[in-house]
């Protein structure tokens, strides 16, 4: 840049410089969004599956899983989606209200009425200090599916860190693993085992990076799975599991378009009792409102 150019730039009014900077940020925002949307469309998705979304509290479905929910409930995916919430979130005595809000939110996202259930089990109460018994969680999954007279192909839930380190979130995974493991051992499910996917927890800074987290997510999705496959390849082959199939289905990425983001935010606002000031920050800043990546739990880890 010449001295003359530097002088001209330095003489620009501050508002003009600020507008230029904001314009550059907006352009970067749009380009990253478009690139990620195009990239995600080429990745595998869940289609023609019976899916159970297992969450701990009303609002988890919109606060954390909204991009996934909108993807799997899209009519073109031909999925049968059910939501099982293991508690009513009654820690503040608002359980009945929150259960109603869950139904409104799920329907706004695209889940059919009658396929949304929230439990009020004495051993599965909302608490920041209680880890739920995985056996109880597994039993409640079995009871719910038996009552609905259905089975599932896929379970989606939290990972080992539970996004926010909430013990109830972590308990969802342990219970889901227990249920899937015991079910997959039945002869009738030998050729059609349940697949278990977990929503990836990110660092604090990535959590609030919004769309700007997408390059990191795509990088992680492409390379982290390779490391995992290298670790498990020998054991998978020993069990007769096709490692190519495992790699193809190992990571799912769902991303909202701008219109889907608005729909996700609208679903979150259905939880009126939870819309305190910091929820608004989450709605507008969190990458989980825009982008989800889910890792398939390896059959090697299913029995842990």
PDB file of C-alpha atoms in Angstrom:
ATOM      1  CA  UNK A   1       0.000   0.000   0.000  1.00  0.00           C
ATOM      2  CA  UNK A   2       1.414   3.418  -0.970  1.00  0.00           C
ATOM      3  CA  UNK A   3       1.978   6.310   1.426  1.00  0.00           C
ATOM      4  CA  UNK A   4      -0.732   8.238  -0.432  1.00  0.00           C
ATOM      5  CA  UNK A   5      -3.247   5.407   0.130  1.00  0.00           C
ATOM      6  CA  UNK A   6      -2.374   5.236   3.813  1.00  0.00           C
ATOM      7  CA  UNK A   7      -2.919   8.969   4.142  1.00  0.00           C
ATOM      8  CA  UNK A   8      -6.315   8.751   2.450  1.00  0.00           C
ATOM      9  CA  UNK A   9      -7.348   5.836   4.662  1.00  0.00           C
ATOM     10  CA  UNK A  10      -6.258   7.605   7.815  1.00  0.00           C
ATOM     11  CA  UNK A  11      -8.297  10.672   6.813  1.00  0.00           C
ATOM     12  CA  UNK A  12     -11.556   8.730   6.478  1.00  0.00           C
ATOM     13  CA  UNK A  13     -14.199   9.626   9.079  1.00  0.00           C
ATOM     14  CA  UNK A  14     -14.518   7.105  11.903  1.00  0.00           C
ATOM     15  CA  UNK A  15     -18.151   6.190  11.056  1.00  0.00           C
ATOM     16  CA  UNK A  16     -17.101   5.397   7.487  1.00  0.00           C
ATOM     17  CA  UNK A  17     -14.280   3.174   8.688  1.00  0.00           C
ATOM     18  CA  UNK A  18     -16.636   1.413  11.093  1.00  0.00           C
ATOM     19  CA  UNK A  19     -19.181   0.838   8.336  1.00  0.00           C
ATOM     20  CA  UNK A  20     -16.442  -0.579   6.136  1.00  0.00           C
ATOM     21  CA  UNK A  21     -15.349  -2.961   8.880  1.00  0.00           C
ATOM     22  CA  UNK A  22     -18.931  -4.055   9.535  1.00  0.00           C
ATOM     23  CA  UNK A  23     -19.442  -4.591   5.819  1.00  0.00           C
ATOM     24  CA  UNK A  24     -16.353  -6.799   5.661  1.00  0.00           C
ATOM     25  CA  UNK A  25     -17.586  -8.846   8.622  1.00  0.00           C
ATOM     26  CA  UNK A  26     -21.039  -9.204   7.042  1.00  0.00           C
ATOM     27  CA  UNK A  27     -19.489 -10.341   3.755  1.00  0.00           C
ATOM     28  CA  UNK A  28     -17.291 -12.890   5.549  1.00  0.00           C
ATOM     29  CA  UNK A  29     -20.350 -14.080   7.490  1.00  0.00           C
ATOM     30  CA  UNK A  30     -22.344 -14.598   4.293  1.00  0.00           C
ATOM     31  CA  UNK A  31     -19.506 -16.324   2.427  1.00  0.00           C
ATOM     32  CA  UNK A  32     -18.804 -18.713   5.312  1.00  0.00           C
ATOM     33  CA  UNK A  33     -22.512 -19.539   5.602  1.00  0.00           C
ATOM     34  CA  UNK A  34     -22.907 -20.223   1.875  1.00  0.00           C
ATOM     35  CA  UNK A  35     -19.726 -22.309   1.694  1.00  0.00           C
ATOM     36  CA  UNK A  36     -20.703 -24.400   4.715  1.00  0.00           C
ATOM     37  CA  UNK A  37     -24.246 -24.985   3.447  1.00  0.00           C
ATOM     38  CA  UNK A  38     -22.910 -26.215   0.104  1.00  0.00           C
ATOM     39  CA  UNK A  39     -20.329 -28.431   1.807  1.00  0.00           C
ATOM     40  CA  UNK A  40     -22.799 -29.929   4.277  1.00  0.00           C
ATOM     41  CA  UNK A  41     -25.197 -30.883   1.478  1.00  0.00           C
ATOM     42  CA  UNK A  42     -22.614 -33.317   0.117  1.00  0.00           C
ATOM     43  CA  UNK A  43     -22.326 -35.157   3.442  1.00  0.00           C
ATOM     44  CA  UNK A  44     -24.398 -38.188   4.534  1.00  0.00           C
ATOM     45  CA  UNK A  45     -27.663 -37.580   6.378  1.00  0.00           C
ATOM     46  CA  UNK A  46     -30.263 -39.744   8.078  1.00  0.00           C
ATOM     47  CA  UNK A  47     -32.993 -40.807   5.658  1.00  0.00           C
ATOM     48  CA  UNK A  48     -35.875 -43.248   5.985  1.00  0.00           C
ATOM     49  CA  UNK A  49     -35.063 -43.972   9.639  1.00  0.00           C
ATOM     50  CA  UNK A  50     -37.031 -44.361  12.850  1.00  0.00           C
ATOM     51  CA  UNK A  51     -35.262 -41.871  15.094  1.00  0.00           C
ATOM     52  CA  UNK A  52     -35.478 -41.235  18.829  1.00  0.00           C
ATOM     53  CA  UNK A  53     -34.120 -37.901  20.070  1.00  0.00           C
ATOM     54  CA  UNK A  54     -33.293 -38.444  23.745  1.00  0.00           C
ATOM     55  CA  UNK A  55     -33.001 -35.264  25.823  1.00  0.00           C
ATOM     56  CA  UNK A  56     -32.888 -34.428  29.524  1.00  0.00           C
ATOM     57  CA  UNK A  57     -35.000 -31.279  29.859  1.00  0.00           C
ATOM     58  CA  UNK A  58     -37.624 -29.324  27.922  1.00  0.00           C
ATOM     59  CA  UNK A  59     -35.763 -26.769  25.739  1.00  0.00           C
ATOM     60  CA  UNK A  60     -32.809 -29.111  25.005  1.00  0.00           C
ATOM     61  CA  UNK A  61     -34.382 -29.931  21.640  1.00  0.00           C
ATOM     62  CA  UNK A  62     -34.313 -26.276  20.515  1.00  0.00           C
ATOM     63  CA  UNK A  63     -31.358 -24.961  22.491  1.00  0.00           C
ATOM     64  CA  UNK A  64     -28.907 -27.648  21.369  1.00  0.00           C
ATOM     65  CA  UNK A  65     -30.393 -29.892  18.656  1.00  0.00           C
ATOM     66  CA  UNK A  66     -32.378 -27.427  16.492  1.00  0.00           C
ATOM     67  CA  UNK A  67     -30.334 -27.786  13.252  1.00  0.00           C
ATOM     68  CA  UNK A  68     -30.486 -31.572  13.565  1.00  0.00           C
ATOM     69  CA  UNK A  69     -34.192 -31.544  14.393  1.00  0.00           C
ATOM     70  CA  UNK A  70     -35.003 -29.428  11.347  1.00  0.00           C
ATOM     71  CA  UNK A  71     -32.873 -31.673   9.163  1.00  0.00           C
ATOM     72  CA  UNK A  72     -34.329 -34.989  10.267  1.00  0.00           C
ATOM     73  CA  UNK A  73     -37.954 -33.764  10.298  1.00  0.00           C
ATOM     74  CA  UNK A  74     -37.732 -32.397   6.765  1.00  0.00           C
ATOM     75  CA  UNK A  75     -40.385 -34.329   4.778  1.00  0.00           C
ATOM     76  CA  UNK A  76     -37.823 -35.158   2.082  1.00  0.00           C
ATOM     77  CA  UNK A  77     -35.810 -37.173   4.634  1.00  0.00           C
ATOM     78  CA  UNK A  78     -38.753 -39.579   5.188  1.00  0.00           C
ATOM     79  CA  UNK A  79     -37.802 -40.093   8.835  1.00  0.00           C
ATOM     80  CA  UNK A  80     -40.152 -41.027  11.662  1.00  0.00           C
ATOM     81  CA  UNK A  81     -38.962 -38.796  14.524  1.00  0.00           C
ATOM     82  CA  UNK A  82     -39.882 -39.082  18.194  1.00  0.00           C
ATOM     83  CA  UNK A  83     -38.682 -36.998  21.138  1.00  0.00           C
ATOM     84  CA  UNK A  84     -38.329 -38.504  24.614  1.00  0.00           C
ATOM     85  CA  UNK A  85     -37.523 -36.002  27.348  1.00  0.00           C
ATOM     86  CA  UNK A  86     -36.436 -37.781  30.525  1.00  0.00           C
ATOM     87  CA  UNK A  87     -37.709 -35.071  32.887  1.00  0.00           C
ATOM     88  CA  UNK A  88     -40.155 -32.179  32.960  1.00  0.00           C
ATOM     89  CA  UNK A  89     -37.451 -29.788  34.166  1.00  0.00           C
ATOM     90  CA  UNK A  90     -39.292 -29.342  37.435  1.00  0.00           C
ATOM     91  CA  UNK A  91     -36.399 -27.975  39.517  1.00  0.00           C
ATOM     92  CA  UNK A  92     -38.234 -24.646  39.925  1.00  0.00           C
ATOM     93  CA  UNK A  93     -41.712 -26.159  40.189  1.00  0.00           C
ATOM     94  CA  UNK A  94     -42.590 -25.422  36.553  1.00  0.00           C
ATOM     95  CA  UNK A  95     -42.722 -29.012  35.325  1.00  0.00           C
ATOM     96  CA  UNK A  96     -46.237 -28.938  33.861  1.00  0.00           C
ATOM     97  CA  UNK A  97     -45.615 -25.606  32.160  1.00  0.00           C
ATOM     98  CA  UNK A  98     -42.325 -26.775  30.687  1.00  0.00           C
ATOM     99  CA  UNK A  99     -43.872 -30.015  29.413  1.00  0.00           C
ATOM    100  CA  UNK A 100     -46.450 -27.967  27.489  1.00  0.00           C
ATOM    101  CA  UNK A 101     -43.718 -25.707  26.149  1.00  0.00           C
ATOM    102  CA  UNK A 102     -41.801 -28.758  24.933  1.00  0.00           C
ATOM    103  CA  UNK A 103     -44.760 -29.869  22.835  1.00  0.00           C
ATOM    104  CA  UNK A 104     -45.156 -26.415  21.291  1.00  0.00           C
ATOM    105  CA  UNK A 105     -41.450 -26.174  20.512  1.00  0.00           C
ATOM    106  CA  UNK A 106     -41.195 -29.646  18.988  1.00  0.00           C
ATOM    107  CA  UNK A 107     -44.223 -29.032  16.798  1.00  0.00           C
ATOM    108  CA  UNK A 108     -42.709 -25.722  15.654  1.00  0.00           C
ATOM    109  CA  UNK A 109     -39.588 -27.650  14.624  1.00  0.00           C
ATOM    110  CA  UNK A 110     -41.589 -30.283  12.763  1.00  0.00           C
ATOM    111  CA  UNK A 111     -42.202 -33.190  15.152  1.00  0.00           C
ATOM    112  CA  UNK A 112     -45.694 -34.600  14.789  1.00  0.00           C
ATOM    113  CA  UNK A 113     -48.134 -34.293  17.715  1.00  0.00           C
ATOM    114  CA  UNK A 114     -48.311 -37.528  19.682  1.00  0.00           C
ATOM    115  CA  UNK A 115     -44.611 -38.257  19.165  1.00  0.00           C
ATOM    116  CA  UNK A 116     -43.384 -36.031  21.998  1.00  0.00           C
ATOM    117  CA  UNK A 117     -43.132 -37.396  25.542  1.00  0.00           C
ATOM    118  CA  UNK A 118     -41.785 -35.917  28.782  1.00  0.00           C
ATOM    119  CA  UNK A 119     -41.378 -38.106  31.864  1.00  0.00           C
ATOM    120  CA  UNK A 120     -41.875 -37.307  35.534  1.00  0.00           C
ATOM    121  CA  UNK A 121     -40.054 -40.241  37.110  1.00  0.00           C
ATOM    122  CA  UNK A 122     -38.909 -39.939  40.754  1.00  0.00           C
ATOM    123  CA  UNK A 123     -35.414 -41.176  39.849  1.00  0.00           C
ATOM    124  CA  UNK A 124     -35.093 -38.807  36.873  1.00  0.00           C
ATOM    125  CA  UNK A 125     -35.628 -35.365  38.351  1.00  0.00           C
ATOM    126  CA  UNK A 126     -33.945 -32.217  37.029  1.00  0.00           C
ATOM    127  CA  UNK A 127     -30.870 -31.507  39.137  1.00  0.00           C
ATOM    128  CA  UNK A 128     -27.390 -30.074  38.623  1.00  0.00           C
ATOM    129  CA  UNK A 129     -26.031 -32.408  41.299  1.00  0.00           C
ATOM    130  CA  UNK A 130     -27.581 -35.769  40.385  1.00  0.00           C
ATOM    131  CA  UNK A 131     -26.371 -38.333  37.852  1.00  0.00           C
ATOM    132  CA  UNK A 132     -29.231 -40.530  36.723  1.00  0.00           C
ATOM    133  CA  UNK A 133     -28.949 -44.306  36.898  1.00  0.00           C
ATOM    134  CA  UNK A 134     -28.338 -45.595  33.333  1.00  0.00           C
ATOM    135  CA  UNK A 135     -30.398 -48.698  34.092  1.00  0.00           C
ATOM    136  CA  UNK A 136     -33.421 -46.553  34.936  1.00  0.00           C
ATOM    137  CA  UNK A 137     -32.906 -44.479  31.787  1.00  0.00           C
ATOM    138  CA  UNK A 138     -32.635 -47.640  29.678  1.00  0.00           C
ATOM    139  CA  UNK A 139     -35.794 -49.047  31.241  1.00  0.00           C
ATOM    140  CA  UNK A 140     -37.713 -45.851  30.524  1.00  0.00           C
ATOM    141  CA  UNK A 141     -36.625 -45.892  26.885  1.00  0.00           C
ATOM    142  CA  UNK A 142     -37.796 -49.489  26.611  1.00  0.00           C
ATOM    143  CA  UNK A 143     -41.082 -48.688  28.340  1.00  0.00           C
ATOM    144  CA  UNK A 144     -41.772 -45.713  26.092  1.00  0.00           C
ATOM    145  CA  UNK A 145     -41.062 -47.595  22.863  1.00  0.00           C
ATOM    146  CA  UNK A 146     -43.111 -50.579  24.042  1.00  0.00           C
ATOM    147  CA  UNK A 147     -46.038 -48.305  24.867  1.00  0.00           C
ATOM    148  CA  UNK A 148     -45.766 -46.699  21.435  1.00  0.00           C
ATOM    149  CA  UNK A 149     -45.492 -50.175  19.869  1.00  0.00           C
ATOM    150  CA  UNK A 150     -42.444 -49.213  17.839  1.00  0.00           C
ATOM    151  CA  UNK A 151     -38.697 -49.710  17.585  1.00  0.00           C
ATOM    152  CA  UNK A 152     -35.993 -47.289  16.505  1.00  0.00           C
ATOM    153  CA  UNK A 153     -33.076 -47.436  14.092  1.00  0.00           C
ATOM    154  CA  UNK A 154     -31.223 -44.432  15.493  1.00  0.00           C
ATOM    155  CA  UNK A 155     -30.901 -42.659  18.846  1.00  0.00           C
ATOM    156  CA  UNK A 156     -29.572 -39.094  19.017  1.00  0.00           C
ATOM    157  CA  UNK A 157     -28.447 -37.676  22.357  1.00  0.00           C
ATOM    158  CA  UNK A 158     -25.690 -35.796  24.225  1.00  0.00           C
ATOM    159  CA  UNK A 159     -22.036 -36.832  24.338  1.00  0.00           C
ATOM    160  CA  UNK A 160     -19.889 -37.594  27.389  1.00  0.00           C
ATOM    161  CA  UNK A 161     -19.465 -33.882  28.196  1.00  0.00           C
ATOM    162  CA  UNK A 162     -23.116 -32.996  27.736  1.00  0.00           C
ATOM    163  CA  UNK A 163     -22.488 -29.601  26.034  1.00  0.00           C
ATOM    164  CA  UNK A 164     -22.766 -27.761  29.368  1.00  0.00           C
ATOM    165  CA  UNK A 165     -21.361 -30.513  31.641  1.00  0.00           C
ATOM    166  CA  UNK A 166     -24.841 -30.991  33.093  1.00  0.00           C
ATOM    167  CA  UNK A 167     -24.938 -34.426  34.797  1.00  0.00           C
ATOM    168  CA  UNK A 168     -28.456 -35.073  33.481  1.00  0.00           C
ATOM    169  CA  UNK A 169     -27.227 -34.544  29.905  1.00  0.00           C
ATOM    170  CA  UNK A 170     -24.374 -36.994  30.433  1.00  0.00           C
ATOM    171  CA  UNK A 171     -26.805 -39.505  31.910  1.00  0.00           C
ATOM    172  CA  UNK A 172     -28.769 -39.546  28.651  1.00  0.00           C
ATOM    173  CA  UNK A 173     -25.767 -41.033  26.856  1.00  0.00           C
ATOM    174  CA  UNK A 174     -25.082 -43.695  29.471  1.00  0.00           C
ATOM    175  CA  UNK A 175     -28.721 -44.791  29.462  1.00  0.00           C
ATOM    176  CA  UNK A 176     -28.900 -44.768  25.662  1.00  0.00           C
ATOM    177  CA  UNK A 177     -25.751 -46.895  25.409  1.00  0.00           C
ATOM    178  CA  UNK A 178     -27.194 -49.352  27.911  1.00  0.00           C
ATOM    179  CA  UNK A 179     -30.445 -49.630  25.966  1.00  0.00           C
ATOM    180  CA  UNK A 180     -28.823 -49.866  22.529  1.00  0.00           C
ATOM    181  CA  UNK A 181     -26.239 -52.402  23.681  1.00  0.00           C
ATOM    182  CA  UNK A 182     -28.793 -54.741  25.250  1.00  0.00           C
ATOM    183  CA  UNK A 183     -31.174 -54.382  22.300  1.00  0.00           C
ATOM    184  CA  UNK A 184     -28.473 -55.007  19.694  1.00  0.00           C
ATOM    185  CA  UNK A 185     -27.560 -58.294  21.370  1.00  0.00           C
ATOM    186  CA  UNK A 186     -30.973 -59.725  20.559  1.00  0.00           C
ATOM    187  CA  UNK A 187     -30.970 -62.070  17.584  1.00  0.00           C
ATOM    188  CA  UNK A 188     -33.735 -60.077  15.907  1.00  0.00           C
ATOM    189  CA  UNK A 189     -31.531 -56.952  15.817  1.00  0.00           C
ATOM    190  CA  UNK A 190     -28.275 -58.629  14.795  1.00  0.00           C
ATOM    191  CA  UNK A 191     -28.522 -57.458  11.180  1.00  0.00           C
ATOM    192  CA  UNK A 192     -30.189 -54.114  11.965  1.00  0.00           C
ATOM    193  CA  UNK A 193     -28.478 -52.762  15.092  1.00  0.00           C
ATOM    194  CA  UNK A 194     -29.431 -49.443  16.627  1.00  0.00           C
ATOM    195  CA  UNK A 195     -27.041 -46.635  15.720  1.00  0.00           C
ATOM    196  CA  UNK A 196     -26.243 -44.140  18.469  1.00  0.00           C
ATOM    197  CA  UNK A 197     -25.094 -40.612  17.617  1.00  0.00           C
ATOM    198  CA  UNK A 198     -23.959 -37.967  20.094  1.00  0.00           C
ATOM    199  CA  UNK A 199     -23.957 -34.187  19.775  1.00  0.00           C
ATOM    200  CA  UNK A 200     -20.389 -32.891  19.958  1.00  0.00           C
ATOM    201  CA  UNK A 201     -19.390 -30.608  22.832  1.00  0.00           C
ATOM    202  CA  UNK A 202     -17.073 -27.750  21.866  1.00  0.00           C
ATOM    203  CA  UNK A 203     -14.958 -25.275  23.828  1.00  0.00           C
ATOM    204  CA  UNK A 204     -16.506 -22.175  25.383  1.00  0.00           C
ATOM    205  CA  UNK A 205     -15.189 -19.903  22.632  1.00  0.00           C
ATOM    206  CA  UNK A 206     -16.413 -22.146  19.821  1.00  0.00           C
ATOM    207  CA  UNK A 207     -19.754 -22.519  21.564  1.00  0.00           C
ATOM    208  CA  UNK A 208     -20.398 -18.786  21.147  1.00  0.00           C
ATOM    209  CA  UNK A 209     -18.771 -18.325  17.737  1.00  0.00           C
ATOM    210  CA  UNK A 210     -21.982 -18.854  15.793  1.00  0.00           C
ATOM    211  CA  UNK A 211     -21.473 -19.405  12.085  1.00  0.00           C
ATOM    212  CA  UNK A 212     -17.763 -18.624  12.430  1.00  0.00           C
ATOM    213  CA  UNK A 213     -17.319 -22.026  14.050  1.00  0.00           C
ATOM    214  CA  UNK A 214     -18.236 -23.832  10.828  1.00  0.00           C
ATOM    215  CA  UNK A 215     -14.655 -24.122   9.429  1.00  0.00           C
ATOM    216  CA  UNK A 216     -13.526 -25.736  12.684  1.00  0.00           C
ATOM    217  CA  UNK A 217     -16.530 -28.071  12.641  1.00  0.00           C
ATOM    218  CA  UNK A 218     -15.897 -29.206   9.074  1.00  0.00           C
ATOM    219  CA  UNK A 219     -12.195 -29.728   9.751  1.00  0.00           C
ATOM    220  CA  UNK A 220     -13.015 -31.752  12.851  1.00  0.00           C
ATOM    221  CA  UNK A 221     -15.636 -33.808  11.016  1.00  0.00           C
ATOM    222  CA  UNK A 222     -13.187 -34.693   8.244  1.00  0.00           C
ATOM    223  CA  UNK A 223     -10.118 -35.545  10.298  1.00  0.00           C
ATOM    224  CA  UNK A 224     -11.252 -36.577  13.779  1.00  0.00           C
ATOM    225  CA  UNK A 225     -13.129 -39.547  12.350  1.00  0.00           C
ATOM    226  CA  UNK A 226      -9.990 -40.727  10.582  1.00  0.00           C
ATOM    227  CA  UNK A 227      -8.129 -40.803  13.881  1.00  0.00           C
ATOM    228  CA  UNK A 228     -10.984 -42.703  15.499  1.00  0.00           C
ATOM    229  CA  UNK A 229     -11.117 -45.231  12.670  1.00  0.00           C
ATOM    230  CA  UNK A 230      -7.382 -45.828  12.887  1.00  0.00           C
ATOM    231  CA  UNK A 231      -7.796 -46.591  16.576  1.00  0.00           C
ATOM    232  CA  UNK A 232     -10.728 -48.991  16.119  1.00  0.00           C
ATOM    233  CA  UNK A 233     -10.051 -50.541  12.705  1.00  0.00           C
ATOM    234  CA  UNK A 234      -8.579 -53.829  13.955  1.00  0.00           C
ATOM    235  CA  UNK A 235     -11.392 -54.410  16.466  1.00  0.00           C
ATOM    236  CA  UNK A 236     -14.078 -53.530  13.914  1.00  0.00           C
ATOM    237  CA  UNK A 237     -12.646 -56.030  11.428  1.00  0.00           C
ATOM    238  CA  UNK A 238     -12.497 -58.664  14.150  1.00  0.00           C
ATOM    239  CA  UNK A 239     -16.230 -58.159  14.695  1.00  0.00           C
ATOM    240  CA  UNK A 240     -16.925 -58.367  10.971  1.00  0.00           C
ATOM    241  CA  UNK A 241     -17.967 -54.703  10.698  1.00  0.00           C
ATOM    242  CA  UNK A 242     -17.366 -52.948   7.372  1.00  0.00           C
ATOM    243  CA  UNK A 243     -14.938 -50.131   8.171  1.00  0.00           C
ATOM    244  CA  UNK A 244     -15.878 -48.268   4.975  1.00  0.00           C
ATOM    245  CA  UNK A 245     -19.518 -48.175   6.053  1.00  0.00           C
ATOM    246  CA  UNK A 246     -18.474 -47.091   9.530  1.00  0.00           C
ATOM    247  CA  UNK A 247     -16.430 -44.223   8.084  1.00  0.00           C
ATOM    248  CA  UNK A 248     -19.256 -43.088   5.776  1.00  0.00           C
ATOM    249  CA  UNK A 249     -21.764 -42.911   8.626  1.00  0.00           C
ATOM    250  CA  UNK A 250     -19.364 -41.812  11.338  1.00  0.00           C
ATOM    251  CA  UNK A 251     -20.106 -38.076  11.472  1.00  0.00           C
ATOM    252  CA  UNK A 252     -23.310 -36.219  10.639  1.00  0.00           C
ATOM    253  CA  UNK A 253     -23.357 -32.455  10.113  1.00  0.00           C
ATOM    254  CA  UNK A 254     -26.570 -30.430  10.025  1.00  0.00           C
ATOM    255  CA  UNK A 255     -26.657 -26.703   9.343  1.00  0.00           C
ATOM    256  CA  UNK A 256     -29.495 -24.201   9.344  1.00  0.00           C
ATOM    257  CA  UNK A 257     -30.188 -21.888   6.452  1.00  0.00           C
ATOM    258  CA  UNK A 258     -31.095 -18.310   7.478  1.00  0.00           C
ATOM    259  CA  UNK A 259     -34.800 -19.202   7.336  1.00  0.00           C
ATOM    260  CA  UNK A 260     -34.213 -22.346   9.394  1.00  0.00           C
ATOM    261  CA  UNK A 261     -32.301 -20.292  11.955  1.00  0.00           C
ATOM    262  CA  UNK A 262     -35.338 -18.050  12.356  1.00  0.00           C
ATOM    263  CA  UNK A 263     -37.475 -21.167  12.782  1.00  0.00           C
ATOM    264  CA  UNK A 264     -35.071 -22.502  15.430  1.00  0.00           C
ATOM    265  CA  UNK A 265     -35.180 -19.222  17.320  1.00  0.00           C
ATOM    266  CA  UNK A 266     -38.970 -19.247  17.154  1.00  0.00           C
ATOM    267  CA  UNK A 267     -39.022 -22.774  18.597  1.00  0.00           C
ATOM    268  CA  UNK A 268     -36.738 -21.702  21.438  1.00  0.00           C
ATOM    269  CA  UNK A 269     -39.063 -18.807  22.246  1.00  0.00           C
ATOM    270  CA  UNK A 270     -41.877 -21.309  22.802  1.00  0.00           C
ATOM    271  CA  UNK A 271     -40.128 -21.984  26.117  1.00  0.00           C
ATOM    272  CA  UNK A 272     -41.445 -18.742  27.568  1.00  0.00           C
ATOM    273  CA  UNK A 273     -40.723 -19.730  31.174  1.00  0.00           C
ATOM    274  CA  UNK A 274     -37.024 -20.095  30.330  1.00  0.00           C
ATOM    275  CA  UNK A 275     -36.511 -16.908  28.342  1.00  0.00           C
ATOM    276  CA  UNK A 276     -34.377 -15.032  30.855  1.00  0.00           C
ATOM    277  CA  UNK A 277     -31.853 -12.480  29.572  1.00  0.00           C
ATOM    278  CA  UNK A 278     -28.940 -14.841  28.918  1.00  0.00           C
ATOM    279  CA  UNK A 279     -31.088 -17.102  26.728  1.00  0.00           C
ATOM    280  CA  UNK A 280     -31.244 -14.278  24.204  1.00  0.00           C
ATOM    281  CA  UNK A 281     -27.472 -14.259  24.043  1.00  0.00           C
ATOM    282  CA  UNK A 282     -27.542 -17.988  23.327  1.00  0.00           C
ATOM    283  CA  UNK A 283     -30.176 -17.593  20.608  1.00  0.00           C
ATOM    284  CA  UNK A 284     -28.120 -15.042  18.682  1.00  0.00           C
ATOM    285  CA  UNK A 285     -24.555 -16.196  19.392  1.00  0.00           C
ATOM    286  CA  UNK A 286     -24.472 -19.956  19.903  1.00  0.00           C
ATOM    287  CA  UNK A 287     -23.176 -22.209  17.148  1.00  0.00           C
ATOM    288  CA  UNK A 288     -25.709 -24.827  18.313  1.00  0.00           C
ATOM    289  CA  UNK A 289     -28.507 -22.662  16.923  1.00  0.00           C
ATOM    290  CA  UNK A 290     -26.806 -22.769  13.520  1.00  0.00           C
ATOM    291  CA  UNK A 291     -24.705 -25.911  13.335  1.00  0.00           C
ATOM    292  CA  UNK A 292     -24.651 -29.429  14.787  1.00  0.00           C
ATOM    293  CA  UNK A 293     -22.138 -32.211  14.313  1.00  0.00           C
ATOM    294  CA  UNK A 294     -22.911 -35.640  15.697  1.00  0.00           C
ATOM    295  CA  UNK A 295     -20.510 -38.554  16.118  1.00  0.00           C
ATOM    296  CA  UNK A 296     -21.592 -42.144  15.781  1.00  0.00           C
ATOM    297  CA  UNK A 297     -20.701 -44.207  18.836  1.00  0.00           C
ATOM    298  CA  UNK A 298     -18.539 -47.064  17.617  1.00  0.00           C
ATOM    299  CA  UNK A 299     -19.827 -50.590  18.271  1.00  0.00           C
ATOM    300  CA  UNK A 300     -16.538 -51.077  20.105  1.00  0.00           C
ATOM    301  CA  UNK A 301     -17.609 -48.448  22.652  1.00  0.00           C
ATOM    302  CA  UNK A 302     -21.257 -49.460  22.890  1.00  0.00           C
ATOM    303  CA  UNK A 303     -20.656 -51.885  25.747  1.00  0.00           C
ATOM    304  CA  UNK A 304     -18.620 -49.462  27.885  1.00  0.00           C
TER     305      UNK A 304
END
